[in-house]
């Protein structure tokens, strides 16, 4: 068993830096290079954000056969559907769902409270898990959340089929 895995977010999170926008062909080139370096997981992009990003995630999924390819999405039906399409041709697909975990982010981003979040997250995880073997959950703004809430949030995600978890 590997003790350390490399999860690269250059193609999604890295592109958010000012002046770092990449052409789809550049994303594919970078993904192939990351694969050749032995990166375990490449977060290929955010398919629901644009048609270009959806196309580049799909192309990376087709070309990168030895590493895990993750598609990023929020906990909305549209994002999960786009992520499913993005990684459907990947040899080792993963869907990464970001869930606001603090009261501030839950309200400002989704207009929901913690009880609604505990209902929403497992529904979205199950939707993703029905089409993709690996689902990851990122608890966004977790440092402002209550530890007992994070525990409950992750427990609901485990029950729904998620196996990878990140505090962000």
PDB file of C-alpha atoms in Angstrom:
ATOM      1  CA  UNK A   1       0.000   0.000   0.000  1.00  0.00           C
ATOM      2  CA  UNK A   2       1.272   3.460  -0.914  1.00  0.00           C
ATOM      3  CA  UNK A   3       1.610   5.764   2.077  1.00  0.00           C
ATOM      4  CA  UNK A   4       1.732   8.985   0.082  1.00  0.00           C
ATOM      5  CA  UNK A   5      -0.297   9.818  -3.010  1.00  0.00           C
ATOM      6  CA  UNK A   6       0.133  12.883  -5.194  1.00  0.00           C
ATOM      7  CA  UNK A   7      -3.106  14.713  -6.026  1.00  0.00           C
ATOM      8  CA  UNK A   8      -2.460  17.529  -8.485  1.00  0.00           C
ATOM      9  CA  UNK A   9      -4.935  20.419  -8.838  1.00  0.00           C
ATOM     10  CA  UNK A  10      -2.988  22.521 -11.354  1.00  0.00           C
ATOM     11  CA  UNK A  11      -5.607  22.155 -14.093  1.00  0.00           C
ATOM     12  CA  UNK A  12      -8.457  23.438 -11.923  1.00  0.00           C
ATOM     13  CA  UNK A  13      -7.272  25.288  -8.833  1.00  0.00           C
ATOM     14  CA  UNK A  14      -4.030  26.436 -10.418  1.00  0.00           C
ATOM     15  CA  UNK A  15      -5.927  28.003 -13.289  1.00  0.00           C
ATOM     16  CA  UNK A  16      -7.724  30.332 -10.862  1.00  0.00           C
ATOM     17  CA  UNK A  17      -4.569  32.397 -10.347  1.00  0.00           C
ATOM     18  CA  UNK A  18      -4.566  35.719 -12.238  1.00  0.00           C
ATOM     19  CA  UNK A  19      -3.120  35.275 -15.715  1.00  0.00           C
ATOM     20  CA  UNK A  20      -3.006  31.477 -15.463  1.00  0.00           C
ATOM     21  CA  UNK A  21      -5.821  30.637 -17.899  1.00  0.00           C
ATOM     22  CA  UNK A  22      -4.922  27.690 -20.098  1.00  0.00           C
ATOM     23  CA  UNK A  23      -6.042  26.644 -23.549  1.00  0.00           C
ATOM     24  CA  UNK A  24      -7.611  23.142 -23.601  1.00  0.00           C
ATOM     25  CA  UNK A  25      -4.644  21.792 -25.574  1.00  0.00           C
ATOM     26  CA  UNK A  26      -2.292  23.121 -22.880  1.00  0.00           C
ATOM     27  CA  UNK A  27      -4.333  21.337 -20.211  1.00  0.00           C
ATOM     28  CA  UNK A  28      -4.051  18.067 -22.112  1.00  0.00           C
ATOM     29  CA  UNK A  29      -0.298  18.550 -22.548  1.00  0.00           C
ATOM     30  CA  UNK A  30       0.145  19.263 -18.816  1.00  0.00           C
ATOM     31  CA  UNK A  31      -2.018  16.264 -17.867  1.00  0.00           C
ATOM     32  CA  UNK A  32       0.070  13.940 -20.030  1.00  0.00           C
ATOM     33  CA  UNK A  33       3.243  15.303 -18.448  1.00  0.00           C
ATOM     34  CA  UNK A  34       1.796  14.865 -14.925  1.00  0.00           C
ATOM     35  CA  UNK A  35       0.904  11.284 -15.812  1.00  0.00           C
ATOM     36  CA  UNK A  36       4.454  10.628 -17.061  1.00  0.00           C
ATOM     37  CA  UNK A  37       5.794  11.979 -13.745  1.00  0.00           C
ATOM     38  CA  UNK A  38       3.740   9.385 -11.871  1.00  0.00           C
ATOM     39  CA  UNK A  39       1.133  11.671 -10.324  1.00  0.00           C
ATOM     40  CA  UNK A  40      -1.552   9.468  -8.750  1.00  0.00           C
ATOM     41  CA  UNK A  41      -4.556  11.747  -9.284  1.00  0.00           C
ATOM     42  CA  UNK A  42      -5.055  14.646 -11.673  1.00  0.00           C
ATOM     43  CA  UNK A  43      -7.961  16.941 -10.950  1.00  0.00           C
ATOM     44  CA  UNK A  44      -8.630  17.638 -14.621  1.00  0.00           C
ATOM     45  CA  UNK A  45     -11.064  20.511 -14.192  1.00  0.00           C
ATOM     46  CA  UNK A  46     -14.539  21.753 -13.385  1.00  0.00           C
ATOM     47  CA  UNK A  47     -16.751  20.484 -16.248  1.00  0.00           C
ATOM     48  CA  UNK A  48     -19.831  22.485 -15.210  1.00  0.00           C
ATOM     49  CA  UNK A  49     -17.907  25.769 -15.395  1.00  0.00           C
ATOM     50  CA  UNK A  50     -17.654  25.936 -19.199  1.00  0.00           C
ATOM     51  CA  UNK A  51     -17.914  23.923 -22.394  1.00  0.00           C
ATOM     52  CA  UNK A  52     -14.144  24.261 -22.866  1.00  0.00           C
ATOM     53  CA  UNK A  53     -13.431  22.864 -19.423  1.00  0.00           C
ATOM     54  CA  UNK A  54     -15.923  20.033 -19.979  1.00  0.00           C
ATOM     55  CA  UNK A  55     -14.217  19.175 -23.272  1.00  0.00           C
ATOM     56  CA  UNK A  56     -10.714  19.243 -21.783  1.00  0.00           C
ATOM     57  CA  UNK A  57     -11.755  17.024 -18.832  1.00  0.00           C
ATOM     58  CA  UNK A  58     -13.274  14.532 -21.284  1.00  0.00           C
ATOM     59  CA  UNK A  59     -10.153  14.568 -23.490  1.00  0.00           C
ATOM     60  CA  UNK A  60      -7.831  14.104 -20.505  1.00  0.00           C
ATOM     61  CA  UNK A  61     -10.052  11.229 -19.348  1.00  0.00           C
ATOM     62  CA  UNK A  62      -9.616   9.526 -22.725  1.00  0.00           C
ATOM     63  CA  UNK A  63      -5.845  10.049 -22.960  1.00  0.00           C
ATOM     64  CA  UNK A  64      -4.521   9.575 -19.420  1.00  0.00           C
ATOM     65  CA  UNK A  65      -4.901   5.858 -18.735  1.00  0.00           C
ATOM     66  CA  UNK A  66      -2.498   5.144 -15.868  1.00  0.00           C
ATOM     67  CA  UNK A  67      -3.550   7.715 -13.271  1.00  0.00           C
ATOM     68  CA  UNK A  68      -6.822   8.624 -11.609  1.00  0.00           C
ATOM     69  CA  UNK A  69      -8.718  11.479 -13.297  1.00  0.00           C
ATOM     70  CA  UNK A  70     -10.960  13.598 -11.090  1.00  0.00           C
ATOM     71  CA  UNK A  71     -13.696  15.990 -12.173  1.00  0.00           C
ATOM     72  CA  UNK A  72     -14.559  18.755  -9.711  1.00  0.00           C
ATOM     73  CA  UNK A  73     -18.119  19.860  -8.985  1.00  0.00           C
ATOM     74  CA  UNK A  74     -20.358  21.533  -6.477  1.00  0.00           C
ATOM     75  CA  UNK A  75     -23.217  19.718  -4.767  1.00  0.00           C
ATOM     76  CA  UNK A  76     -25.769  20.476  -7.479  1.00  0.00           C
ATOM     77  CA  UNK A  77     -27.440  18.089  -9.901  1.00  0.00           C
ATOM     78  CA  UNK A  78     -26.017  19.997 -12.885  1.00  0.00           C
ATOM     79  CA  UNK A  79     -22.454  19.848 -11.571  1.00  0.00           C
ATOM     80  CA  UNK A  80     -22.660  16.148 -10.716  1.00  0.00           C
ATOM     81  CA  UNK A  81     -24.095  15.340 -14.150  1.00  0.00           C
ATOM     82  CA  UNK A  82     -21.324  17.332 -15.859  1.00  0.00           C
ATOM     83  CA  UNK A  83     -18.664  15.588 -13.762  1.00  0.00           C
ATOM     84  CA  UNK A  84     -20.109  12.164 -14.632  1.00  0.00           C
ATOM     85  CA  UNK A  85     -19.926  12.970 -18.348  1.00  0.00           C
ATOM     86  CA  UNK A  86     -16.426  14.398 -17.935  1.00  0.00           C
ATOM     87  CA  UNK A  87     -14.871  11.252 -16.488  1.00  0.00           C
ATOM     88  CA  UNK A  88     -17.025   8.570 -18.097  1.00  0.00           C
ATOM     89  CA  UNK A  89     -14.187   7.476 -20.411  1.00  0.00           C
ATOM     90  CA  UNK A  90     -11.481   7.563 -17.731  1.00  0.00           C
ATOM     91  CA  UNK A  91      -9.746   4.306 -16.855  1.00  0.00           C
ATOM     92  CA  UNK A  92      -9.686   5.392 -13.183  1.00  0.00           C
ATOM     93  CA  UNK A  93     -12.414   8.041 -12.685  1.00  0.00           C
ATOM     94  CA  UNK A  94     -13.180  10.065  -9.577  1.00  0.00           C
ATOM     95  CA  UNK A  95     -15.755  12.752  -8.892  1.00  0.00           C
ATOM     96  CA  UNK A  96     -14.735  15.383  -6.355  1.00  0.00           C
ATOM     97  CA  UNK A  97     -17.640  17.219  -4.739  1.00  0.00           C
ATOM     98  CA  UNK A  98     -17.129  20.392  -2.752  1.00  0.00           C
ATOM     99  CA  UNK A  99     -19.585  20.990   0.085  1.00  0.00           C
ATOM    100  CA  UNK A 100     -19.655  24.220   2.088  1.00  0.00           C
ATOM    101  CA  UNK A 101     -19.128  23.199   5.720  1.00  0.00           C
ATOM    102  CA  UNK A 102     -19.393  26.451   7.662  1.00  0.00           C
ATOM    103  CA  UNK A 103     -22.698  28.146   8.419  1.00  0.00           C
ATOM    104  CA  UNK A 104     -21.462  31.220   6.533  1.00  0.00           C
ATOM    105  CA  UNK A 105     -20.609  29.315   3.342  1.00  0.00           C
ATOM    106  CA  UNK A 106     -23.672  27.058   3.487  1.00  0.00           C
ATOM    107  CA  UNK A 107     -25.918  30.092   3.627  1.00  0.00           C
ATOM    108  CA  UNK A 108     -24.043  32.398   1.241  1.00  0.00           C
ATOM    109  CA  UNK A 109     -23.403  29.764  -1.450  1.00  0.00           C
ATOM    110  CA  UNK A 110     -26.389  27.422  -1.230  1.00  0.00           C
ATOM    111  CA  UNK A 111     -28.924  29.217   0.981  1.00  0.00           C
ATOM    112  CA  UNK A 112     -29.171  26.138   3.200  1.00  0.00           C
ATOM    113  CA  UNK A 113     -28.644  25.312   6.862  1.00  0.00           C
ATOM    114  CA  UNK A 114     -26.727  22.415   8.372  1.00  0.00           C
ATOM    115  CA  UNK A 115     -29.716  20.054   8.453  1.00  0.00           C
ATOM    116  CA  UNK A 116     -30.357  20.688   4.754  1.00  0.00           C
ATOM    117  CA  UNK A 117     -26.655  20.102   4.040  1.00  0.00           C
ATOM    118  CA  UNK A 118     -26.876  16.725   5.783  1.00  0.00           C
ATOM    119  CA  UNK A 119     -29.683  15.819   3.360  1.00  0.00           C
ATOM    120  CA  UNK A 120     -28.125  17.345   0.222  1.00  0.00           C
ATOM    121  CA  UNK A 121     -24.634  15.861   0.423  1.00  0.00           C
ATOM    122  CA  UNK A 122     -25.574  12.159   0.571  1.00  0.00           C
ATOM    123  CA  UNK A 123     -28.067  12.656  -2.268  1.00  0.00           C
ATOM    124  CA  UNK A 124     -25.340  14.138  -4.487  1.00  0.00           C
ATOM    125  CA  UNK A 125     -22.794  11.494  -3.422  1.00  0.00           C
ATOM    126  CA  UNK A 126     -25.251   8.708  -4.317  1.00  0.00           C
ATOM    127  CA  UNK A 127     -25.931  10.342  -7.678  1.00  0.00           C
ATOM    128  CA  UNK A 128     -22.197  10.481  -8.423  1.00  0.00           C
ATOM    129  CA  UNK A 129     -21.528   7.016  -6.999  1.00  0.00           C
ATOM    130  CA  UNK A 130     -24.189   5.463  -9.245  1.00  0.00           C
ATOM    131  CA  UNK A 131     -21.985   6.281 -12.259  1.00  0.00           C
ATOM    132  CA  UNK A 132     -18.493   6.544 -10.781  1.00  0.00           C
ATOM    133  CA  UNK A 133     -16.679   4.120  -8.471  1.00  0.00           C
ATOM    134  CA  UNK A 134     -14.780   6.811  -6.561  1.00  0.00           C
ATOM    135  CA  UNK A 135     -16.318   9.874  -4.959  1.00  0.00           C
ATOM    136  CA  UNK A 136     -14.413  12.391  -2.861  1.00  0.00           C
ATOM    137  CA  UNK A 137     -15.942  15.071  -0.642  1.00  0.00           C
ATOM    138  CA  UNK A 138     -14.211  18.344   0.169  1.00  0.00           C
ATOM    139  CA  UNK A 139     -15.564  20.129   3.249  1.00  0.00           C
ATOM    140  CA  UNK A 140     -15.030  23.751   2.218  1.00  0.00           C
ATOM    141  CA  UNK A 141     -14.352  26.402   4.866  1.00  0.00           C
ATOM    142  CA  UNK A 142     -14.041  23.613   7.400  1.00  0.00           C
ATOM    143  CA  UNK A 143     -11.897  25.639   9.797  1.00  0.00           C
ATOM    144  CA  UNK A 144     -14.937  27.805  10.558  1.00  0.00           C
ATOM    145  CA  UNK A 145     -17.210  24.811  10.988  1.00  0.00           C
ATOM    146  CA  UNK A 146     -18.024  22.885  14.128  1.00  0.00           C
ATOM    147  CA  UNK A 147     -16.015  19.633  14.423  1.00  0.00           C
ATOM    148  CA  UNK A 148     -19.133  17.661  15.336  1.00  0.00           C
ATOM    149  CA  UNK A 149     -20.867  18.938  12.191  1.00  0.00           C
ATOM    150  CA  UNK A 150     -17.921  17.934   9.977  1.00  0.00           C
ATOM    151  CA  UNK A 151     -18.049  14.474  11.557  1.00  0.00           C
ATOM    152  CA  UNK A 152     -21.771  14.138  10.819  1.00  0.00           C
ATOM    153  CA  UNK A 153     -21.309  15.505   7.293  1.00  0.00           C
ATOM    154  CA  UNK A 154     -18.584  12.979   6.493  1.00  0.00           C
ATOM    155  CA  UNK A 155     -20.570  10.153   8.119  1.00  0.00           C
ATOM    156  CA  UNK A 156     -23.511  10.843   5.797  1.00  0.00           C
ATOM    157  CA  UNK A 157     -21.126  10.884   2.829  1.00  0.00           C
ATOM    158  CA  UNK A 158     -19.550   7.556   3.858  1.00  0.00           C
ATOM    159  CA  UNK A 159     -22.993   5.976   4.135  1.00  0.00           C
ATOM    160  CA  UNK A 160     -23.799   7.280   0.632  1.00  0.00           C
ATOM    161  CA  UNK A 161     -20.609   5.821  -0.866  1.00  0.00           C
ATOM    162  CA  UNK A 162     -17.854   8.461  -0.646  1.00  0.00           C
ATOM    163  CA  UNK A 163     -14.421   7.107   0.277  1.00  0.00           C
ATOM    164  CA  UNK A 164     -12.082  10.102   0.068  1.00  0.00           C
ATOM    165  CA  UNK A 165     -12.324  13.217   2.247  1.00  0.00           C
ATOM    166  CA  UNK A 166     -10.592  16.576   2.392  1.00  0.00           C
ATOM    167  CA  UNK A 167     -10.792  19.429   4.892  1.00  0.00           C
ATOM    168  CA  UNK A 168     -10.340  22.748   3.119  1.00  0.00           C
TER     169      UNK A 168
END
